[in-house]
Amino acid sequence: MVLAELGGRITRAIQQMSSAIVIDEKALNECLNEITRALLQSDVSFRLVKELQTNIKKIVNLDDLAAGHNKRRIIEQAIFSELCKMLDPGKPAFTPKKAKTSVVMFVGLQGAGKTTTCTKYAYYHQKKGYKPALVCADTFRAGAFDQLKQNATKAKIPFYGSYTESDPVKIAVEGVARFKKENCDLIIVDTSGRHKQEDSLFEEMRQLAEATKPDVVIFVMDSSIGQAAFDQAQAFKQSVAVGAVIITKMDGHAKGGGALSAVAATKSPVILIGTGEHMDEFEVFDVKPFVSRLLG
Ligand code: GDP
């Protein structure tokens, strides 16, 4: 179910409940059950959906609501604030500082959109006056360096990589050192992926993080992976200190639920969402407008 459809279903569930003559426990339960079904079909993990339902019921105590209170409004607000809470881990997103060098490491499975998103992230900061640079530490996928090189050239961002070196740690360390010397304030390290969650990938990520000491690790996740989102995000978080999430391919038939699951699994904020293949096709993520838009 695409995001707009999820929002529409939630809104309709609330409207239906409001049209009941009395909003009692039964009407509220029916509304929450429909919202639960919609969220599950949008790939929000079962655990999160259960939690949301319990929390809303805690906030909305129908017995306590004095007559004359606008119950629909109270329920609507509870749903809004619970959805916001699910997307807000309660810590601010990492912001690089212009006067000092920040190292940012991107991680994610192959095809998630890391290389594409690295350029988007660099391009976005370049426009804000930063001096970014890209390092290709993906030695696993043939063509990864060429892709990064092509993107970086288009965006006029300096890059570093190797066609011959097979040790990603060596490339990353050399690239970071070079761009530090050149006074770049945002050094972005693109890493390898694998088709699935494999020990060798996580070991490589650990070694890269150890060697480059990133200020933040950004987990990139394809929004179409469905219910696998929670486990995948958690697996990366257990290997490296993920501090931010980027959800890609939200322009396709994306289900929004993955974003909620990734936040819950990594306890990190979503910072950008990818909305296309080109470097300017992304949106800066902001919880409240996102949920408002979701609920129409
Ligand atoms: P990586 O293996 O994680 O580095 O993934 P890539 O950056 O190579 O991306 C894999 C594919 O997804 C490429 O064809 C990208 O053009 C495409 N892609 C990445 N982000 C987006 C996005 O936000 N929307 C769309 N439609 N495609 C994307």
Short mmCIF file of C-alpha atoms and ligand atoms in Angstrom, two decimals:
data_model
loop_
_atom_site.label_atom_id
_atom_site.label_comp_id
_atom_site.label_asym_id
_atom_site.label_seq_id
_atom_site.Cartn_x
_atom_site.Cartn_y
_atom_site.Cartn_z
CA MET A 1 0.00 0.00 0.00
CA VAL A 2 1.50 3.34 -0.98
CA LEU A 3 1.76 6.11 1.60
CA ALA A 4 -1.11 8.23 0.32
CA GLU A 5 -3.34 5.19 0.41
CA LEU A 6 -2.35 4.44 4.01
CA GLY A 7 -3.14 8.03 5.00
CA GLY A 8 -6.47 7.85 3.22
CA ARG A 9 -7.41 4.67 5.05
CA ILE A 10 -6.50 6.11 8.44
CA THR A 11 -8.47 9.27 7.73
CA ARG A 12 -11.48 7.27 6.54
CA ALA A 13 -11.34 5.09 9.66
CA ILE A 14 -11.50 8.22 11.83
CA GLN A 15 -14.31 9.69 9.75
CA GLN A 16 -16.31 6.49 10.01
CA MET A 17 -15.89 6.42 13.76
CA SER A 18 -16.98 10.05 13.98
CA SER A 19 -20.16 9.34 12.09
CA ALA A 20 -21.27 6.87 14.78
CA ILE A 21 -24.07 8.21 16.95
CA VAL A 22 -22.02 7.64 20.05
CA ILE A 23 -18.29 7.23 20.04
CA ASP A 24 -18.00 4.37 22.47
CA GLU A 25 -15.43 1.66 23.10
CA LYS A 26 -16.76 -0.38 20.20
CA ALA A 27 -16.52 2.49 17.71
CA LEU A 28 -13.01 3.32 18.91
CA ASN A 29 -11.92 -0.33 18.66
CA GLU A 30 -13.28 -0.63 15.15
CA CYS A 31 -11.41 2.51 14.17
CA LEU A 32 -8.15 1.31 15.75
CA ASN A 33 -8.50 -2.14 14.18
CA GLU A 34 -8.85 -0.62 10.75
CA ILE A 35 -5.80 1.59 11.38
CA THR A 36 -3.90 -1.50 12.56
CA ARG A 37 -4.76 -3.38 9.38
CA ALA A 38 -3.74 -0.42 7.23
CA LEU A 39 -0.40 -0.05 9.03
CA LEU A 40 0.35 -3.77 8.84
CA GLN A 41 -0.38 -3.79 5.13
CA SER A 42 2.02 -0.87 4.82
CA ASP A 43 4.76 -3.01 6.37
CA VAL A 44 4.94 -1.39 9.76
CA SER A 45 6.12 -4.17 12.05
CA PHE A 46 3.52 -5.96 14.15
CA ARG A 47 5.22 -4.99 17.41
CA LEU A 48 5.09 -1.28 16.55
CA VAL A 49 1.47 -1.43 15.47
CA LYS A 50 0.50 -3.15 18.74
CA GLU A 51 2.38 -0.51 20.70
CA LEU A 52 0.64 2.29 18.82
CA GLN A 53 -2.77 0.76 19.50
CA THR A 54 -2.06 0.35 23.21
CA ASN A 55 -0.73 3.89 23.53
CA ILE A 56 -3.72 5.44 21.79
CA LYS A 57 -6.07 3.54 24.05
CA LYS A 58 -4.14 4.81 27.04
CA ILE A 59 -4.43 8.42 25.87
CA VAL A 60 -8.06 8.15 24.85
CA ASN A 61 -10.02 7.11 27.88
CA LEU A 62 -13.59 7.42 26.72
CA ASP A 63 -15.01 7.21 30.23
CA ASP A 64 -12.94 10.13 31.34
CA LEU A 65 -13.87 12.33 28.47
CA ALA A 66 -16.37 14.79 29.82
CA ALA A 67 -19.53 15.18 27.81
CA GLY A 68 -19.22 17.89 25.23
CA HIS A 69 -15.59 17.18 24.54
CA ASN A 70 -14.81 16.68 20.90
CA LYS A 71 -13.91 13.03 21.01
CA ARG A 72 -13.05 12.84 17.34
CA ARG A 73 -10.54 15.64 17.75
CA ILE A 74 -8.97 13.98 20.79
CA ILE A 75 -8.66 10.65 19.00
CA GLU A 76 -7.31 12.29 15.88
CA GLN A 77 -4.68 14.11 17.91
CA ALA A 78 -3.72 10.90 19.72
CA ILE A 79 -3.22 9.10 16.41
CA PHE A 80 -1.22 12.02 15.02
CA SER A 81 1.03 12.28 18.04
CA GLU A 82 1.60 8.51 18.24
CA LEU A 83 2.59 8.35 14.57
CA CYS A 84 4.95 11.30 15.13
CA LYS A 85 6.40 9.57 18.18
CA MET A 86 7.10 6.46 16.15
CA LEU A 87 9.07 8.51 13.64
CA ASP A 88 10.86 10.65 16.17
CA PRO A 89 13.57 8.86 18.15
CA GLY A 90 13.93 11.91 20.39
CA LYS A 91 17.42 12.86 19.35
CA PRO A 92 18.37 15.50 16.82
CA ALA A 93 19.85 14.54 13.47
CA PHE A 94 23.59 14.93 13.08
CA THR A 95 24.57 18.22 11.43
CA PRO A 96 28.09 18.62 10.08
CA LYS A 97 29.94 21.77 11.13
CA LYS A 98 31.52 23.94 8.51
CA ALA A 99 34.67 24.83 10.41
CA LYS A 100 35.59 21.22 11.13
CA THR A 101 35.89 17.98 9.20
CA SER A 102 33.09 15.47 9.55
CA VAL A 103 33.32 11.91 8.28
CA VAL A 104 30.03 10.33 7.29
CA MET A 105 29.81 6.62 6.46
CA PHE A 106 26.96 5.19 4.40
CA VAL A 107 25.87 1.58 4.94
CA GLY A 108 23.14 -0.60 3.45
CA LEU A 109 22.47 -3.62 1.30
CA GLN A 110 23.44 -3.72 -2.36
CA GLY A 111 20.88 -1.88 -4.46
CA ALA A 112 19.49 0.07 -1.50
CA GLY A 113 20.64 3.27 -3.16
CA LYS A 114 23.80 4.10 -1.21
CA THR A 115 25.91 5.39 -4.08
CA THR A 116 23.06 7.46 -5.50
CA THR A 117 22.21 8.82 -2.05
CA CYS A 118 25.82 9.69 -1.19
CA THR A 119 25.82 12.12 -4.09
CA LYS A 120 22.44 13.52 -3.08
CA TYR A 121 23.72 14.09 0.46
CA ALA A 122 26.92 15.70 -0.84
CA TYR A 123 25.05 17.84 -3.36
CA TYR A 124 22.57 19.02 -0.73
CA HIS A 125 25.37 20.12 1.59
CA GLN A 126 27.39 21.66 -1.21
CA LYS A 127 24.43 23.90 -1.96
CA LYS A 128 24.41 24.92 1.70
CA GLY A 129 28.03 26.04 1.48
CA TYR A 130 29.86 22.94 2.67
CA LYS A 131 32.89 21.51 0.92
CA PRO A 132 32.00 17.82 0.52
CA ALA A 133 34.06 14.96 -0.94
CA LEU A 134 33.18 11.39 -1.84
CA VAL A 135 35.21 8.25 -1.13
CA CYS A 136 34.30 4.98 -2.83
CA ALA A 137 35.09 2.13 -0.44
CA ASP A 138 32.84 -0.26 -2.34
CA THR A 139 35.22 -2.83 -3.77
CA PHE A 140 32.58 -5.54 -3.91
CA ARG A 141 30.32 -4.34 -6.70
CA ALA A 142 31.89 -4.05 -10.12
CA GLY A 143 31.21 -0.61 -11.50
CA ALA A 144 30.62 1.02 -8.12
CA PHE A 145 33.60 3.36 -8.47
CA ASP A 146 32.62 4.33 -12.01
CA GLN A 147 29.11 5.14 -10.83
CA LEU A 148 30.35 7.29 -7.96
CA LYS A 149 32.85 8.98 -10.23
CA GLN A 150 30.18 9.79 -12.78
CA ASN A 151 27.80 11.20 -10.15
CA ALA A 152 30.54 13.18 -8.42
CA THR A 153 31.77 14.66 -11.68
CA LYS A 154 28.27 15.75 -12.60
CA ALA A 155 27.87 17.45 -9.22
CA LYS A 156 31.43 18.84 -9.31
CA ILE A 157 32.35 17.10 -6.07
CA PRO A 158 35.90 15.77 -5.54
CA PHE A 159 36.11 11.97 -5.28
CA TYR A 160 38.55 9.23 -4.40
CA GLY A 161 38.62 5.52 -5.24
CA SER A 162 40.67 2.81 -6.91
CA TYR A 163 40.22 0.35 -9.76
CA THR A 164 42.96 -1.94 -8.49
CA GLU A 165 42.98 -1.86 -4.69
CA SER A 166 40.75 -4.56 -3.22
CA ASP A 167 40.95 -3.57 0.44
CA PRO A 168 38.07 -1.18 1.21
CA VAL A 169 39.62 -0.14 4.52
CA LYS A 170 42.82 0.98 2.81
CA ILE A 171 40.89 3.04 0.26
CA ALA A 172 38.68 4.61 2.91
CA VAL A 173 41.62 5.57 5.12
CA GLU A 174 43.56 7.03 2.20
CA GLY A 175 40.54 8.92 0.88
CA VAL A 176 39.64 10.40 4.25
CA ALA A 177 43.26 11.45 4.87
CA ARG A 178 43.50 13.10 1.47
CA PHE A 179 40.33 15.13 1.86
CA LYS A 180 41.19 16.13 5.40
CA LYS A 181 44.41 17.56 4.02
CA GLU A 182 42.38 19.40 1.38
CA ASN A 183 40.22 20.90 4.12
CA CYS A 184 36.98 19.31 3.01
CA ASP A 185 34.48 19.68 5.83
CA LEU A 186 32.24 16.76 4.84
CA ILE A 187 33.90 13.51 3.80
CA ILE A 188 31.39 10.91 2.71
CA VAL A 189 32.44 7.26 2.60
CA ASP A 190 30.37 4.99 0.36
CA THR A 191 30.69 1.33 1.32
CA SER A 192 29.95 -2.08 -0.17
CA GLY A 193 26.68 -3.86 0.17
CA ARG A 194 25.66 -7.48 -0.26
CA HIS A 195 22.47 -8.91 -1.65
CA LYS A 196 21.50 -10.03 1.81
CA GLN A 197 22.54 -9.56 5.41
CA GLU A 198 25.84 -11.46 5.62
CA ASP A 199 28.45 -11.71 8.35
CA SER A 200 31.21 -10.72 5.92
CA LEU A 201 29.41 -7.45 5.18
CA PHE A 202 28.93 -6.59 8.84
CA GLU A 203 32.57 -7.44 9.60
CA GLU A 204 33.68 -5.16 6.78
CA MET A 205 31.46 -2.35 8.12
CA ARG A 206 32.93 -2.77 11.59
CA GLN A 207 36.47 -2.55 10.23
CA LEU A 208 35.65 0.51 8.13
CA ALA A 209 34.06 2.28 11.08
CA GLU A 210 37.00 1.42 13.29
CA ALA A 211 39.48 2.76 10.71
CA THR A 212 37.67 5.94 9.64
CA LYS A 213 35.96 6.85 12.94
CA PRO A 214 32.88 8.38 11.30
CA ASP A 215 30.99 11.17 13.07
CA VAL A 216 27.81 9.52 11.92
CA VAL A 217 26.84 6.28 10.17
CA ILE A 218 23.88 6.63 7.84
CA PHE A 219 21.82 3.52 7.11
CA VAL A 220 20.28 3.58 3.63
CA MET A 221 17.19 1.46 3.14
CA ASP A 222 15.07 0.71 0.10
CA SER A 223 11.48 1.59 1.01
CA SER A 224 10.11 -1.37 -0.91
CA ILE A 225 11.65 -4.12 1.22
CA GLY A 226 8.51 -4.65 3.22
CA GLN A 227 8.34 -6.32 6.61
CA ALA A 228 12.08 -7.08 6.44
CA ALA A 229 12.79 -3.43 7.32
CA PHE A 230 12.95 -3.84 11.09
CA ASP A 231 15.35 -6.82 11.07
CA GLN A 232 17.58 -5.34 8.42
CA ALA A 233 17.90 -2.00 10.19
CA GLN A 234 18.53 -3.75 13.50
CA ALA A 235 21.24 -5.97 11.98
CA PHE A 236 23.14 -2.91 10.76
CA LYS A 237 22.66 -1.11 14.06
CA GLN A 238 24.14 -4.08 15.90
CA SER A 239 27.30 -3.95 13.75
CA VAL A 240 27.96 -0.23 13.54
CA ALA A 241 26.68 2.80 15.43
CA VAL A 242 23.94 3.84 13.00
CA GLY A 243 22.90 7.41 13.82
CA ALA A 244 20.64 8.35 10.92
CA VAL A 245 18.42 6.72 8.32
CA ILE A 246 17.71 7.53 4.68
CA ILE A 247 14.78 5.84 2.96
CA THR A 248 15.08 5.57 -0.82
CA LYS A 249 12.71 4.97 -3.71
CA MET A 250 9.73 6.63 -2.09
CA ASP A 251 8.69 7.68 -5.58
CA GLY A 252 7.82 4.12 -6.58
CA HIS A 253 5.16 1.89 -5.13
CA ALA A 254 6.73 2.44 -1.77
CA LYS A 255 5.14 1.42 1.45
CA GLY A 256 5.74 3.99 4.11
CA GLY A 257 5.90 1.52 6.95
CA GLY A 258 9.55 0.71 6.46
CA ALA A 259 10.49 4.18 7.63
CA LEU A 260 8.69 3.69 10.93
CA SER A 261 10.32 0.30 11.45
CA ALA A 262 13.82 1.57 10.60
CA VAL A 263 13.50 4.40 13.11
CA ALA A 264 12.32 2.00 15.80
CA ALA A 265 15.11 -0.50 15.10
CA THR A 266 17.95 2.03 14.98
CA LYS A 267 16.54 4.63 17.38
CA SER A 268 17.77 7.14 14.82
CA PRO A 269 15.97 9.83 12.85
CA VAL A 270 15.16 9.68 9.16
CA ILE A 271 17.02 12.59 7.58
CA LEU A 272 16.23 12.37 3.88
CA ILE A 273 13.94 10.45 1.60
CA GLY A 274 14.91 9.59 -1.94
CA THR A 275 12.27 10.35 -4.54
CA GLY A 276 14.08 9.52 -7.78
CA GLU A 277 17.32 8.52 -9.44
CA HIS A 278 18.70 12.03 -9.99
CA MET A 279 20.79 13.90 -7.48
CA ASP A 280 18.18 16.55 -6.80
CA GLU A 281 15.38 14.03 -6.29
CA PHE A 282 15.13 13.87 -2.52
CA GLU A 283 13.28 15.55 0.31
CA VAL A 284 14.59 16.63 3.65
CA PHE A 285 12.60 14.63 6.16
CA ASP A 286 10.61 16.34 8.86
CA VAL A 287 8.34 14.28 11.09
CA LYS A 288 5.29 16.51 11.61
CA PRO A 289 4.78 17.64 8.00
CA PHE A 290 5.33 14.03 6.91
CA VAL A 291 2.61 12.71 9.22
CA SER A 292 0.30 15.64 8.43
CA ARG A 293 0.68 14.86 4.75
CA LEU A 294 0.16 11.20 5.46
CA LEU A 295 -3.12 11.88 7.24
CA GLY A 296 -4.19 14.42 4.62
P1 GDP B 1 23.81 0.78 -3.92
O1 GDP B 1 24.11 -0.58 -4.42
O2 GDP B 1 23.24 0.75 -2.54
O3 GDP B 1 24.97 1.73 -4.02
O4 GDP B 1 22.62 1.36 -4.81
P2 GDP B 1 22.62 2.38 -6.05
O5 GDP B 1 22.89 3.77 -5.59
O6 GDP B 1 23.47 1.86 -7.14
O7 GDP B 1 21.08 2.32 -6.46
C1 GDP B 1 20.47 1.16 -6.98
C2 GDP B 1 19.41 1.58 -7.99
O8 GDP B 1 18.38 2.30 -7.34
C3 GDP B 1 19.96 2.50 -9.08
O9 GDP B 1 19.37 2.14 -10.31
C4 GDP B 1 19.49 3.88 -8.63
O10 GDP B 1 19.33 4.77 -9.73
C5 GDP B 1 18.18 3.55 -7.97
N1 GDP B 1 17.75 4.53 -6.94
C6 GDP B 1 18.43 4.97 -5.86
N2 GDP B 1 17.69 5.83 -5.13
C7 GDP B 1 16.51 5.95 -5.75
C8 GDP B 1 15.28 6.67 -5.47
O11 GDP B 1 15.12 7.40 -4.49
N3 GDP B 1 14.25 6.50 -6.37
C9 GDP B 1 14.39 5.70 -7.48
N4 GDP B 1 13.33 5.58 -8.28
N5 GDP B 1 15.48 4.99 -7.74
C10 GDP B 1 16.54 5.12 -6.90
#
